[in-house]
Coordinates of C-alpha atoms in Angstrom, one line a residue:
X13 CA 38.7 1.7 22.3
X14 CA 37.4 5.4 22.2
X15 CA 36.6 6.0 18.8
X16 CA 35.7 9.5 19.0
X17 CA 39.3 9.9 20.5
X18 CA 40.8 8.5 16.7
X19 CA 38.5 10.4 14.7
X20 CA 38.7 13.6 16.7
X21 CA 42.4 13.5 16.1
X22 CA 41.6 13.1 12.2
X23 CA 38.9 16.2 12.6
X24 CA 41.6 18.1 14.0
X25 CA 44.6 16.8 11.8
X26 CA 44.5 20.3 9.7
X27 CA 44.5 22.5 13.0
X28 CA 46.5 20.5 14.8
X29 CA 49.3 20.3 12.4
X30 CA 50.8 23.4 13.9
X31 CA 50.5 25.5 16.7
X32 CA 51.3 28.5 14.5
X33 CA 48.5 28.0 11.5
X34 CA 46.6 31.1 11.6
X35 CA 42.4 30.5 11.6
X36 CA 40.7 33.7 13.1
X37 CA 37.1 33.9 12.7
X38 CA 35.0 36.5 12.3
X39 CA 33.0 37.2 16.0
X40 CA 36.0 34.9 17.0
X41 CA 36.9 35.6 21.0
X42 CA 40.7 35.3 21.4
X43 CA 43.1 36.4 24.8
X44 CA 45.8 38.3 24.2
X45 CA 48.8 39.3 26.1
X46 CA 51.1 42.5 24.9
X47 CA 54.4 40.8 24.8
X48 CA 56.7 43.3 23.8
X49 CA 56.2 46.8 22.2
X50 CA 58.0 47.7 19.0
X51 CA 59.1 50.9 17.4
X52 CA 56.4 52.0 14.7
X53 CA 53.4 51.5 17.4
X54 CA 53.8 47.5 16.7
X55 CA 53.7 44.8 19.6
X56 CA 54.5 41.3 20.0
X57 CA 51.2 39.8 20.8
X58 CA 50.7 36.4 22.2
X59 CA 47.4 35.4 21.0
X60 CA 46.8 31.8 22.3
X61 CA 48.8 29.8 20.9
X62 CA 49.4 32.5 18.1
X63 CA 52.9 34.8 18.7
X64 CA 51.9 37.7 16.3
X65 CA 53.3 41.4 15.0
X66 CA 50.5 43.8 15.2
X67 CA 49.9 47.0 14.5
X68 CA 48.6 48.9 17.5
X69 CA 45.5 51.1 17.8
X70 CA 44.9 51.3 21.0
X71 CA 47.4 52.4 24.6
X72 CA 48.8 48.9 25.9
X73 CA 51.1 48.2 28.3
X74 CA 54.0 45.1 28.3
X75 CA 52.3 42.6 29.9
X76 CA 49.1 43.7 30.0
X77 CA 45.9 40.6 29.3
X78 CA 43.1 42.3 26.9
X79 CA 40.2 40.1 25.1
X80 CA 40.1 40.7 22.0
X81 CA 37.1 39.8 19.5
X82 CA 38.0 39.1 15.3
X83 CA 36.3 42.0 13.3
X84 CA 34.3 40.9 10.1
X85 CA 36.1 41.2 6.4
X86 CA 38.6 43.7 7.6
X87 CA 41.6 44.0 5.7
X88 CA 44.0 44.0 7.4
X89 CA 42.8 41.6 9.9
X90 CA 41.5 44.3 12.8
X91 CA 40.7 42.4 16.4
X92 CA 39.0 45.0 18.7
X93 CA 39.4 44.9 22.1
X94 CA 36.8 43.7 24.4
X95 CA 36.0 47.1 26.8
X96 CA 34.7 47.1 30.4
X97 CA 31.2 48.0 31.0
X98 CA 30.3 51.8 30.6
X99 CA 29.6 53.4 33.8
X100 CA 30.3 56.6 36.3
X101 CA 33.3 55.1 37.6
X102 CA 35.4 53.6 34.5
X103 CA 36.5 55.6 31.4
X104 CA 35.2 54.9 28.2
X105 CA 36.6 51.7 26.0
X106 CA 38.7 50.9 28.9
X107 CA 39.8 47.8 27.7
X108 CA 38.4 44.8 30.2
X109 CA 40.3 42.3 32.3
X110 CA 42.0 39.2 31.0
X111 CA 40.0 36.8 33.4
X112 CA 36.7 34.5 32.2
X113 CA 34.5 36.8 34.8
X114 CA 35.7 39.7 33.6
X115 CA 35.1 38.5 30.1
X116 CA 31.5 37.5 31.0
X117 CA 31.1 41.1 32.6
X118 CA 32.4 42.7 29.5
X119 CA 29.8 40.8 27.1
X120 CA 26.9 41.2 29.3
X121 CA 26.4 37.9 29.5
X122 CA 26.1 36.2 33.2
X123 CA 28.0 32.6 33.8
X124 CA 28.1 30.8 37.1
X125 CA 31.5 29.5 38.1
X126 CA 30.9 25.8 36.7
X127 CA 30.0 27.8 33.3
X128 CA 33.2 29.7 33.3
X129 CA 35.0 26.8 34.2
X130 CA 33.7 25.2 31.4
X131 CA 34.4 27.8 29.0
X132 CA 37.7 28.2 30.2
X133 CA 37.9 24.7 28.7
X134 CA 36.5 25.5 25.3
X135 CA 39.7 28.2 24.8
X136 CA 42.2 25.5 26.5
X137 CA 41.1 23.1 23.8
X138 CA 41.3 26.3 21.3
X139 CA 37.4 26.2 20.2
X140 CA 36.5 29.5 18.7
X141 CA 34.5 31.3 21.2
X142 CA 32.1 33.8 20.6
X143 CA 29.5 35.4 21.9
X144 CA 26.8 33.6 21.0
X145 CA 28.3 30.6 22.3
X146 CA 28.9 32.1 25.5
X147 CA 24.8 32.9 25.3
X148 CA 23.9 29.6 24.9
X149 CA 26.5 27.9 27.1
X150 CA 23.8 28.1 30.4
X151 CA 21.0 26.3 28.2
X152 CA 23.5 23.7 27.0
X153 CA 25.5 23.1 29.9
X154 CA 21.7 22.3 31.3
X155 CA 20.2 20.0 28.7
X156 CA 23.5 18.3 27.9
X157 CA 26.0 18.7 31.4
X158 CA 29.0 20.3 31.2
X159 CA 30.7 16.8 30.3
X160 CA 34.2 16.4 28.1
X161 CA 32.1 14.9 25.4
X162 CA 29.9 17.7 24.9
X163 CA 33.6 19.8 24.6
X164 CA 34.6 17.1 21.7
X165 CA 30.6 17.8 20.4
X166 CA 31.5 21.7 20.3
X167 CA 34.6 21.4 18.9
X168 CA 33.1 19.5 16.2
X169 CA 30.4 21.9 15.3
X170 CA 32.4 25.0 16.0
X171 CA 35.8 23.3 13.5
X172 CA 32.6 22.2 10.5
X173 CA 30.7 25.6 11.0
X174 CA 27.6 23.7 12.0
X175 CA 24.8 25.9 13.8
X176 CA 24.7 25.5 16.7
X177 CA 21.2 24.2 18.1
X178 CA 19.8 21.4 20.2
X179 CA 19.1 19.3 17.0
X180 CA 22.6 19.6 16.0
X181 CA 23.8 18.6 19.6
X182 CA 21.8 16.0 19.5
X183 CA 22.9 14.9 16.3
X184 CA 26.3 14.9 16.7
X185 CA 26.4 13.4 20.1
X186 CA 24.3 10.2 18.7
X187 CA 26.5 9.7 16.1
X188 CA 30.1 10.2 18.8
X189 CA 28.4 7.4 20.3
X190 CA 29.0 4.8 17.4
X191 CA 26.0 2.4 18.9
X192 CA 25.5 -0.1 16.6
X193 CA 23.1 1.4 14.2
X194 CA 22.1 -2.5 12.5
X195 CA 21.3 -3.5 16.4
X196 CA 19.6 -0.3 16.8
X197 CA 17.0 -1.0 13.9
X198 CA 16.8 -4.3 14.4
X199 CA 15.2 -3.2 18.2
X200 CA 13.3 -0.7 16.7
X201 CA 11.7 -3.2 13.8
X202 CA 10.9 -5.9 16.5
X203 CA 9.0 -2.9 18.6
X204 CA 7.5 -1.5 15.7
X205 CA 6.1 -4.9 14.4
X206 CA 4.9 -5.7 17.7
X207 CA 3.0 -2.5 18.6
X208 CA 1.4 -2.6 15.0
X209 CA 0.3 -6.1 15.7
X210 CA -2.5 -5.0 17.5
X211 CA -6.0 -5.2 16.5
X212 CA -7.4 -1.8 15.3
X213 CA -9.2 -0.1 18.5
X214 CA -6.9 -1.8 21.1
X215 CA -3.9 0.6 22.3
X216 CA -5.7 3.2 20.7
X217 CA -4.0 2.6 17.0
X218 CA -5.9 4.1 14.6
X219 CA -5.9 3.4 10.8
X220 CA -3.7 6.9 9.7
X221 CA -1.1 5.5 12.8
X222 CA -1.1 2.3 11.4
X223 CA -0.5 3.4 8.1
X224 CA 2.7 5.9 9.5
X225 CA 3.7 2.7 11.4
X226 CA 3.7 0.1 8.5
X227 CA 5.7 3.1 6.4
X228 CA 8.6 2.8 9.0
X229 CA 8.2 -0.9 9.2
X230 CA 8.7 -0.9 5.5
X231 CA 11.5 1.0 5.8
X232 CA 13.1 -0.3 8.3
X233 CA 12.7 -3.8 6.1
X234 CA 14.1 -2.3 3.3
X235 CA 17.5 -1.0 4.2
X236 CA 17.7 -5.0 5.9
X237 CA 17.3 -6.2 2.5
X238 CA 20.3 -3.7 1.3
X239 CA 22.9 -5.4 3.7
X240 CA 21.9 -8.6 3.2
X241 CA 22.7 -7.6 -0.6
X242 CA 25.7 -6.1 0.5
X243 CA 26.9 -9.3 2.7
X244 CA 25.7 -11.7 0.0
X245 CA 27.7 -9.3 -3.1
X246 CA 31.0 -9.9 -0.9
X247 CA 30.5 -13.0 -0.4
X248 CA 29.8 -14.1 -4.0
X249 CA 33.0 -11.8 -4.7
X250 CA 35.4 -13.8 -2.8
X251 CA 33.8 -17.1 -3.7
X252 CA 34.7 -16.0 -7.3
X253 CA 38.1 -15.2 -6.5
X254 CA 38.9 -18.7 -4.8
X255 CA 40.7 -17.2 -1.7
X256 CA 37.6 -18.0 0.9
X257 CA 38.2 -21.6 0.6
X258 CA 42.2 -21.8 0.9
X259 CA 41.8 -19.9 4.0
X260 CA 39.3 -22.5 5.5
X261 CA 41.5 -24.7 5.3
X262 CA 44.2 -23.1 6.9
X263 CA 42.7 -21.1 9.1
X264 CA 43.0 -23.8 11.9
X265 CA 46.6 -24.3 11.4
X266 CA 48.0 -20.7 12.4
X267 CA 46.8 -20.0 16.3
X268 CA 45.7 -16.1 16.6
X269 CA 47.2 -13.4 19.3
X270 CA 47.1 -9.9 20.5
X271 CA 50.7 -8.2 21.1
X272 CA 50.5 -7.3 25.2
X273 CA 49.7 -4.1 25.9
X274 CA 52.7 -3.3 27.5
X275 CA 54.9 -4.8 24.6
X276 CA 57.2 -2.7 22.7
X277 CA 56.5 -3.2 18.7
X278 CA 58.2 -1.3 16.0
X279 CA 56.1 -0.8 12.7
X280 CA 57.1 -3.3 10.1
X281 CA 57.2 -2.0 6.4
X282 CA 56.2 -5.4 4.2
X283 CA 58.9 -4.8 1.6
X284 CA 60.4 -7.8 1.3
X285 CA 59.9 -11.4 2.0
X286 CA 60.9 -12.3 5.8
X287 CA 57.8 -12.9 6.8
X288 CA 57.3 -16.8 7.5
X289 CA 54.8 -18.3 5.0
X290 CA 53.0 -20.0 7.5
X291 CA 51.9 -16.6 9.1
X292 CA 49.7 -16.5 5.8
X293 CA 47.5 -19.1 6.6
X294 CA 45.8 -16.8 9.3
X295 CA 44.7 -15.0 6.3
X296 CA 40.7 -16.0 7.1
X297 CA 41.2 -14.5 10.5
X298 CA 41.2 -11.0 8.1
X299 CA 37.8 -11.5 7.2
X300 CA 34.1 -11.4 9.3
X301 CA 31.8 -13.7 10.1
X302 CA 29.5 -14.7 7.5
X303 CA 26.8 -11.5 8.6
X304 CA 22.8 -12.1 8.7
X305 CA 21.5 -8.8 9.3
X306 CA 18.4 -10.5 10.5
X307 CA 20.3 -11.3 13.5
X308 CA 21.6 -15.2 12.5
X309 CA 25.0 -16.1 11.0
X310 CA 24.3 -17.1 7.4
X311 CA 25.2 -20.4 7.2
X312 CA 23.6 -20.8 3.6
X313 CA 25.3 -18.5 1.0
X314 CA 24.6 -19.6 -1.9
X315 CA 20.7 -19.6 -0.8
X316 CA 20.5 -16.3 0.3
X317 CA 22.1 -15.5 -2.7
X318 CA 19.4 -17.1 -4.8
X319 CA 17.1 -15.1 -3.0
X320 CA 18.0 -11.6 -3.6
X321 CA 17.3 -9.5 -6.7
X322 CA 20.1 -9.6 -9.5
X323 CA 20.3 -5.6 -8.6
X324 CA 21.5 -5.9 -5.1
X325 CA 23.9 -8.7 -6.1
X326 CA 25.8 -6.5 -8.4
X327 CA 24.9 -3.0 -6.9
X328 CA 27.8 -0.9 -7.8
X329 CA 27.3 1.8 -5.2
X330 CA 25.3 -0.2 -2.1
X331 CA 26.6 1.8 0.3
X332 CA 25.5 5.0 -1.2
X333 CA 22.3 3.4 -1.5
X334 CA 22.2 2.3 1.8
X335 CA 22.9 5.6 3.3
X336 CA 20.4 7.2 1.1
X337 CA 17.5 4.6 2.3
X338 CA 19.0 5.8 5.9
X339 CA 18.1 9.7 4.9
X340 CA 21.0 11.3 4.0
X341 CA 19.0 13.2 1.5
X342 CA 16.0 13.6 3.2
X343 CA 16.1 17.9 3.6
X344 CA 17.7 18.2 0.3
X345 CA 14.7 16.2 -1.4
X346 CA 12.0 18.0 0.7
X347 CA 13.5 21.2 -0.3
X348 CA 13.3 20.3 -3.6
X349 CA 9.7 19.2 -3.7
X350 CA 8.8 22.2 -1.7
X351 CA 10.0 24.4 -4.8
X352 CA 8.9 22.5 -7.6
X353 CA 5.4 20.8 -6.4
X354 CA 5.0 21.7 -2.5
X355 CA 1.4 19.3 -2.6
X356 CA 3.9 16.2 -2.9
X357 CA 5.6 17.0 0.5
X358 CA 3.3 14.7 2.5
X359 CA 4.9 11.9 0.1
X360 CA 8.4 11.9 0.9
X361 CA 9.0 8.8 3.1
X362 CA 11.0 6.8 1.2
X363 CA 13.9 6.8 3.6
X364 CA 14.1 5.8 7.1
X365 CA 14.0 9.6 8.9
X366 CA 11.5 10.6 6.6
X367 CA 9.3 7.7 8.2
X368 CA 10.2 8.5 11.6
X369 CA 9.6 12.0 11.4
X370 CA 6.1 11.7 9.6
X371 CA 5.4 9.3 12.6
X372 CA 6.4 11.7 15.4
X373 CA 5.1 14.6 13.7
X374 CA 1.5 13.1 13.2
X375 CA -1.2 14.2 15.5
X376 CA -2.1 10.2 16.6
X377 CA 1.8 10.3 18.4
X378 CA 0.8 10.5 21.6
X379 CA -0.6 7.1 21.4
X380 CA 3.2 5.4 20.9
X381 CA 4.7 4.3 24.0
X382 CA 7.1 6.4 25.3
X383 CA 10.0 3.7 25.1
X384 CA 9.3 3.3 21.3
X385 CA 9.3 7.2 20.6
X386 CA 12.3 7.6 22.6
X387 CA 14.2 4.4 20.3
X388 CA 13.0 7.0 17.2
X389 CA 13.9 9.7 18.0
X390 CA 17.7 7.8 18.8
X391 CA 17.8 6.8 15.8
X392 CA 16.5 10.2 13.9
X393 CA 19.5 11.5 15.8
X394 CA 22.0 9.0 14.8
X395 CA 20.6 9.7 10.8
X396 CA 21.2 13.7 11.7
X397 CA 24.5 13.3 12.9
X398 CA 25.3 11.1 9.3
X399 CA 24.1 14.2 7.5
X400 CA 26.2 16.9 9.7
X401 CA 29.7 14.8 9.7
X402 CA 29.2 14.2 6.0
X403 CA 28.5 18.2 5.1
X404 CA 30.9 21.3 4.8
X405 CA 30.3 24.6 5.7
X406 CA 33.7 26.2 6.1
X407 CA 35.5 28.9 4.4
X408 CA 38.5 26.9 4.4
X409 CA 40.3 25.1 1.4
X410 CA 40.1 22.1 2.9
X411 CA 36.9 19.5 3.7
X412 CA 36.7 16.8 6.2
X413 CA 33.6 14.1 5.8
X414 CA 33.0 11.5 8.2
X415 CA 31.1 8.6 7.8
X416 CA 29.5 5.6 9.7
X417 CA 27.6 3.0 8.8
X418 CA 26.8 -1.2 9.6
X419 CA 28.9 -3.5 7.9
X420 CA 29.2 -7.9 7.8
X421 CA 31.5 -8.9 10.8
X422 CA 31.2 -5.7 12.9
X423 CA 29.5 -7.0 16.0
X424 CA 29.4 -4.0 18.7
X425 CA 30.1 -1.0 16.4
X426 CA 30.0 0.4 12.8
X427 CA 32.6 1.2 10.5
X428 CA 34.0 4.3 10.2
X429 CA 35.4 6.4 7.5
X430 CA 36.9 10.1 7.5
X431 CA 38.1 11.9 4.4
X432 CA 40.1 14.8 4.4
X433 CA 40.8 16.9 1.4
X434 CA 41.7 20.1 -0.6
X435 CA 38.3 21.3 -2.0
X436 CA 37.9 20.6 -5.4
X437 CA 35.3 22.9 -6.6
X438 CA 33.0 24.2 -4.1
X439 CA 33.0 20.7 -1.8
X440 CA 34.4 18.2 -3.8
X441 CA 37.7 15.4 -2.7
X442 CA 40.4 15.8 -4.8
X443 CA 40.4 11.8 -5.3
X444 CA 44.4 12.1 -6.0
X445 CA 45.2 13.7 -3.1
X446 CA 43.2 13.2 0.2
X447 CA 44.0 10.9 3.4
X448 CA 41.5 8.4 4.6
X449 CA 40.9 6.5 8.1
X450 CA 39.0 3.6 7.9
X451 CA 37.8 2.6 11.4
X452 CA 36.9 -1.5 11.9
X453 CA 36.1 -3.6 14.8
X454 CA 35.8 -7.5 13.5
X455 CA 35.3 -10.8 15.4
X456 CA 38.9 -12.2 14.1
X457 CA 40.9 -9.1 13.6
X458 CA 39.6 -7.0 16.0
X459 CA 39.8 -3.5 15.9
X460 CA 41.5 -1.8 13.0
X461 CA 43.1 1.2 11.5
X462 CA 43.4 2.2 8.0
X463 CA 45.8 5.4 7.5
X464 CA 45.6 6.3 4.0
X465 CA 47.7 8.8 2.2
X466 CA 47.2 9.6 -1.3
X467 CA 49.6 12.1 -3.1
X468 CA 49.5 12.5 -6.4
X469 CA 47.6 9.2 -6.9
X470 CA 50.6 7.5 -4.9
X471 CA 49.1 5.5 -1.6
X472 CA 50.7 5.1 1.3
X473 CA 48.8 2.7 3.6
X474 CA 49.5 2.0 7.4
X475 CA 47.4 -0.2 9.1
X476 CA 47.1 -0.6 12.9
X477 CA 46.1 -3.7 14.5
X478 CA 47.6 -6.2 17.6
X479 CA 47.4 -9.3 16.4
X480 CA 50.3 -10.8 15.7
X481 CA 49.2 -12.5 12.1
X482 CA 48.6 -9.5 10.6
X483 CA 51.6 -9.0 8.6
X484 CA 51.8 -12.5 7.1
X485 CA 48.0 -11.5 5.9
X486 CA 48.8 -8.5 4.3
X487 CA 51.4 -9.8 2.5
X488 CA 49.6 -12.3 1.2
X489 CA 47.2 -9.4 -0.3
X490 CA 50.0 -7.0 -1.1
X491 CA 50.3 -8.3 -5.3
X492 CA 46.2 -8.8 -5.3
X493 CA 45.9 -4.8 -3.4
X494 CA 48.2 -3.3 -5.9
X495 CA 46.7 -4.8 -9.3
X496 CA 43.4 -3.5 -7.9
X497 CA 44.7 -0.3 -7.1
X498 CA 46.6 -0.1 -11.1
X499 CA 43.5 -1.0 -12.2
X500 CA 41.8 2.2 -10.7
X501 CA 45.0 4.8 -11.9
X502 CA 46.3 4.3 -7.8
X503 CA 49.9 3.6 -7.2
X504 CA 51.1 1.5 -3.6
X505 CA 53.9 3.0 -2.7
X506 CA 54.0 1.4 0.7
X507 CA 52.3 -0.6 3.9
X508 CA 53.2 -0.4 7.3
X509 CA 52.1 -2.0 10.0
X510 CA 52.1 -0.9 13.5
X511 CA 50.0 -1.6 17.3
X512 CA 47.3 0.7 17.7
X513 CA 48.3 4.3 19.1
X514 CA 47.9 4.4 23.0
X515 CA 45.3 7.3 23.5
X516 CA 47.7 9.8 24.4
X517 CA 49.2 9.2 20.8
X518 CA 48.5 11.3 18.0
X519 CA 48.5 10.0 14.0
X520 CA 51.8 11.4 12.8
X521 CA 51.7 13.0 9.4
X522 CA 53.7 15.9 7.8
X523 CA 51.3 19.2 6.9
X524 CA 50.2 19.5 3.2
X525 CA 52.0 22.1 1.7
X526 CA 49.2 23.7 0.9
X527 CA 48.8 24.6 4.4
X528 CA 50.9 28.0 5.3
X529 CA 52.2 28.9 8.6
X530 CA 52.1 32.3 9.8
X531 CA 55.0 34.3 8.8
X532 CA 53.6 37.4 9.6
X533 CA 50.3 38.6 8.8
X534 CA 49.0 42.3 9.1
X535 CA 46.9 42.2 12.1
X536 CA 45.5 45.4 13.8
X537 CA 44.3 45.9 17.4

């Protein structure tokens, strides 16, 4: 499955919701076409996929294609056309052609014809375009190619208001990738500890090197230790509850499928009781593999329990912790240090960036093999793009976090989670009314969808999946789901179940009504 596909859609849900919701951006590049001229010097202007009223400023013709680029805090909105080059032979603010070369022309800014072509695709996919991304389109286009997933990589950074720079590139293309981030440090801890097994003097480690090295190593160790709390605290969590063993023993007794591909299924709402009973005893088929992140199924639970500190057992927040070992903090916390005791700076590596980046940055780096820097700086990549889907720097009412992280029973990828909400305060969810996607590949369910809608502090919940068992499962959680949903002030109003959308399929959901379409906005060219 593409999962960048899913979550893109979720990215875009707000934007997407109608062709006709208004979001012009200051510097913002747009194509317009005079549809119609009205009395009062007003036009119809198409404007993308915008059909406005506009007040006119400027001599334009029916028909005519003019570039037009959004003014900053003009009231009313003011786009000025894009002119030709100034010389001898064209009059002044004569307003330029409405192809991608003449745009180029206009802005002084020279593309060859696979960069036009590929900013041609940046307006077809409705990115906002502006100038300096037309500047920096030859260098990226270089470094990166002028791919489809460096288009999804813009769209993200241009729809967040990220900056855009190598780093964040970089950063956001690692984490598109969903690699396996546990697998990932896992490599990197076997490397680590092997290349710091060698005897001081030989492959020219020296003792500050080692000392950067064992930080990581440490590290690296340490966020283990987390989701081994993390696998241990679920596990001791459904052992209390009694469930784990009632499904062993009925697990064998309900075979598993997938519906076809090409099978026609119509989502089931699980609101009464057709469902067989026997389709329940799949119900351990819903849950992972007992996970070792040291690389082994945990066959002794009650062991590793044992071994763990009380702390990690009853953690209330473990993933929050376990994002904060990651880094997620790590800019936030050097800026603070730098303001309150800058001589402390050279401490900060208590998370797993912070380690990496001391390591790089030291002066003994060129004395890592090349392989392990590269596996690094992956993974300070991965971290960076954590930090930029998780942050908000739009003007917008709305905020949309994303995040991914290792978790017991996913084998190949990590789970994902998207939020989408009004702002509440400067970036806060409104926890009573935001949607959620929750994003799981497991061994015995394979991969999953969680659609949630919460209105009010009412849930809707649709859940998309191809195995067969799946309802009989979910009803068999449905009385547990919505005591522990009461008991947080949430409401179920409903679960459906449905296949998994085919990739041309879109998540369907009605607009908040918070959202406004255009009705008629003031808008002067």
């Amino acid at each position: 499955m593409n999962v960048p596909m899913y979550i893109n859609q979720a990215i875009s849900h707000f934007t997407n919701i109608s062709s006709t919701a208004i979001e012009l951006r200051p510097g913002q590049i747009l194509q317009g076409t005079v549809l119609k001229l009205l009395s009062d010097k007003m036009a119809t202007v198409q404007l993308g996929s915008l059909l406005v009223t506009a007040r006119l400023e400027a001599a334009l013709e029916p028909g005519q294609n003019i570039w037009l680029q959004v003014q900053p805090e003009q009231n009313p909105i003011t786009l000025r056309i894009i002119p030709k080059p100034s010389n001898a032979k064209t009059a002044q603010n004569q307003a330029a052609g409405g192809t991608l070369s003449d745009l180029a022309k206009a802005v002084s800014i020279p593309l060859t014809k696979n960069q036009l072509a590929f900013l041609g695709s940046l307006f077809e996919y409705q990115i906002p375009v502006s100038t300096e991304l037309m500047k920096a389109l030859p260098e990226i286009t270089q470094k990166f190619g002028a791919s489809e997933d460096l288009i999804e990589v813009l769209q993200i950074i241009t729809k967040k208001g990220l900056p855009l720079t190598e780093n964040t590139i970089r950063g956001i293309r690692a984490f598109q990738k969903n690699e396996n981030v546990s697998a990932q440090m896992d490599h990197l801890l076997q490397n680590m500890q092997q290349f710091s097994s060698a005897p001081d003097g030989q492959d020219s480690i020296g003792k500050q090197l080692r000392s950067y090295v064992n930080q990581l190593v440490a590290q690296l160790q340490s966020i283990k230790e987390t989701l081994h709390g993390i696998t241990n605290q679920w596990d001791n969590q459904r052992n209390r509850s009694g469930a784990e063993q009632e499904f062993e023993n009925l697990a064998s007794e309900t075979p598993t499928a997938e519906v076809p591909a090409n099978a026609t299924v119509r989502p089931t709402s699980l609101t009464g009781n057709d469902w067989p009973k026997q389709t329940a005893k799949a119900a351990n088929a819903a849950f992972p593999i007992q996970f070792d992140p040291r690389g082994t199924q945990n066959t002794s639970k009650a062991a590793s329990r044992e071994s763990l500190p009380n702390q990690q057992l009853n953690d209330p927040q473990p993933i929050l912790r376990l994002l904060q070992q990651f880094g997620m903090e790590h800019e936030r916390q050097i800026l603070q240090a730098s303001m309150t005791n800058p001589s402390s700076l050279a401490q900060h590596t208590g998370s797993v960036k912070a380690a990496i980046l001391q390591l790089l940055q030291s002066p003994e780096a060129g004395h890592l093999p090349h392989a392990l820097k590269q596996d690094m700086q992956q993974l300070v990549d991965h971290i960076t793009g954590q930090q930029l889907m998780a942050s908000d720097n739009t003007p917008t009412a709305f905020v949309q976090y994303t995040v991914q992280f290792p978790m017991p029973g996913l084998q190949r990828e990590n789970a994902w989670i998207h939020i989408e909400s009004k702002k509440k305060g400067e970036k806060g969810i409104d926890k009573d009314n935001c949607r959620l996607f929750f994003y799981l590949t497991m061994e015995h369910m394979g991969e999953t969808i969680l659609d949630v809608s919460i209105i009010n502090t009412i849930l809707t919940v649709t859940l998309y999946n191809n195995q067969t068992w799946i309802p009989g499962v979910v009803q068999h959680f449905e009385k547990q789901l919505r005591q522990t949903l009461a008991d947080h002030g949430y409401v179920l109003s409903n679960i459906k179940i449905a296949p998994l959308p085919a990739s041309t399929t879109s998540f369907s959901q009605s607009p908040p009504d918070s959202i406004t379409n255009y009705k008629g906005v003031d808008i002067r060219i």
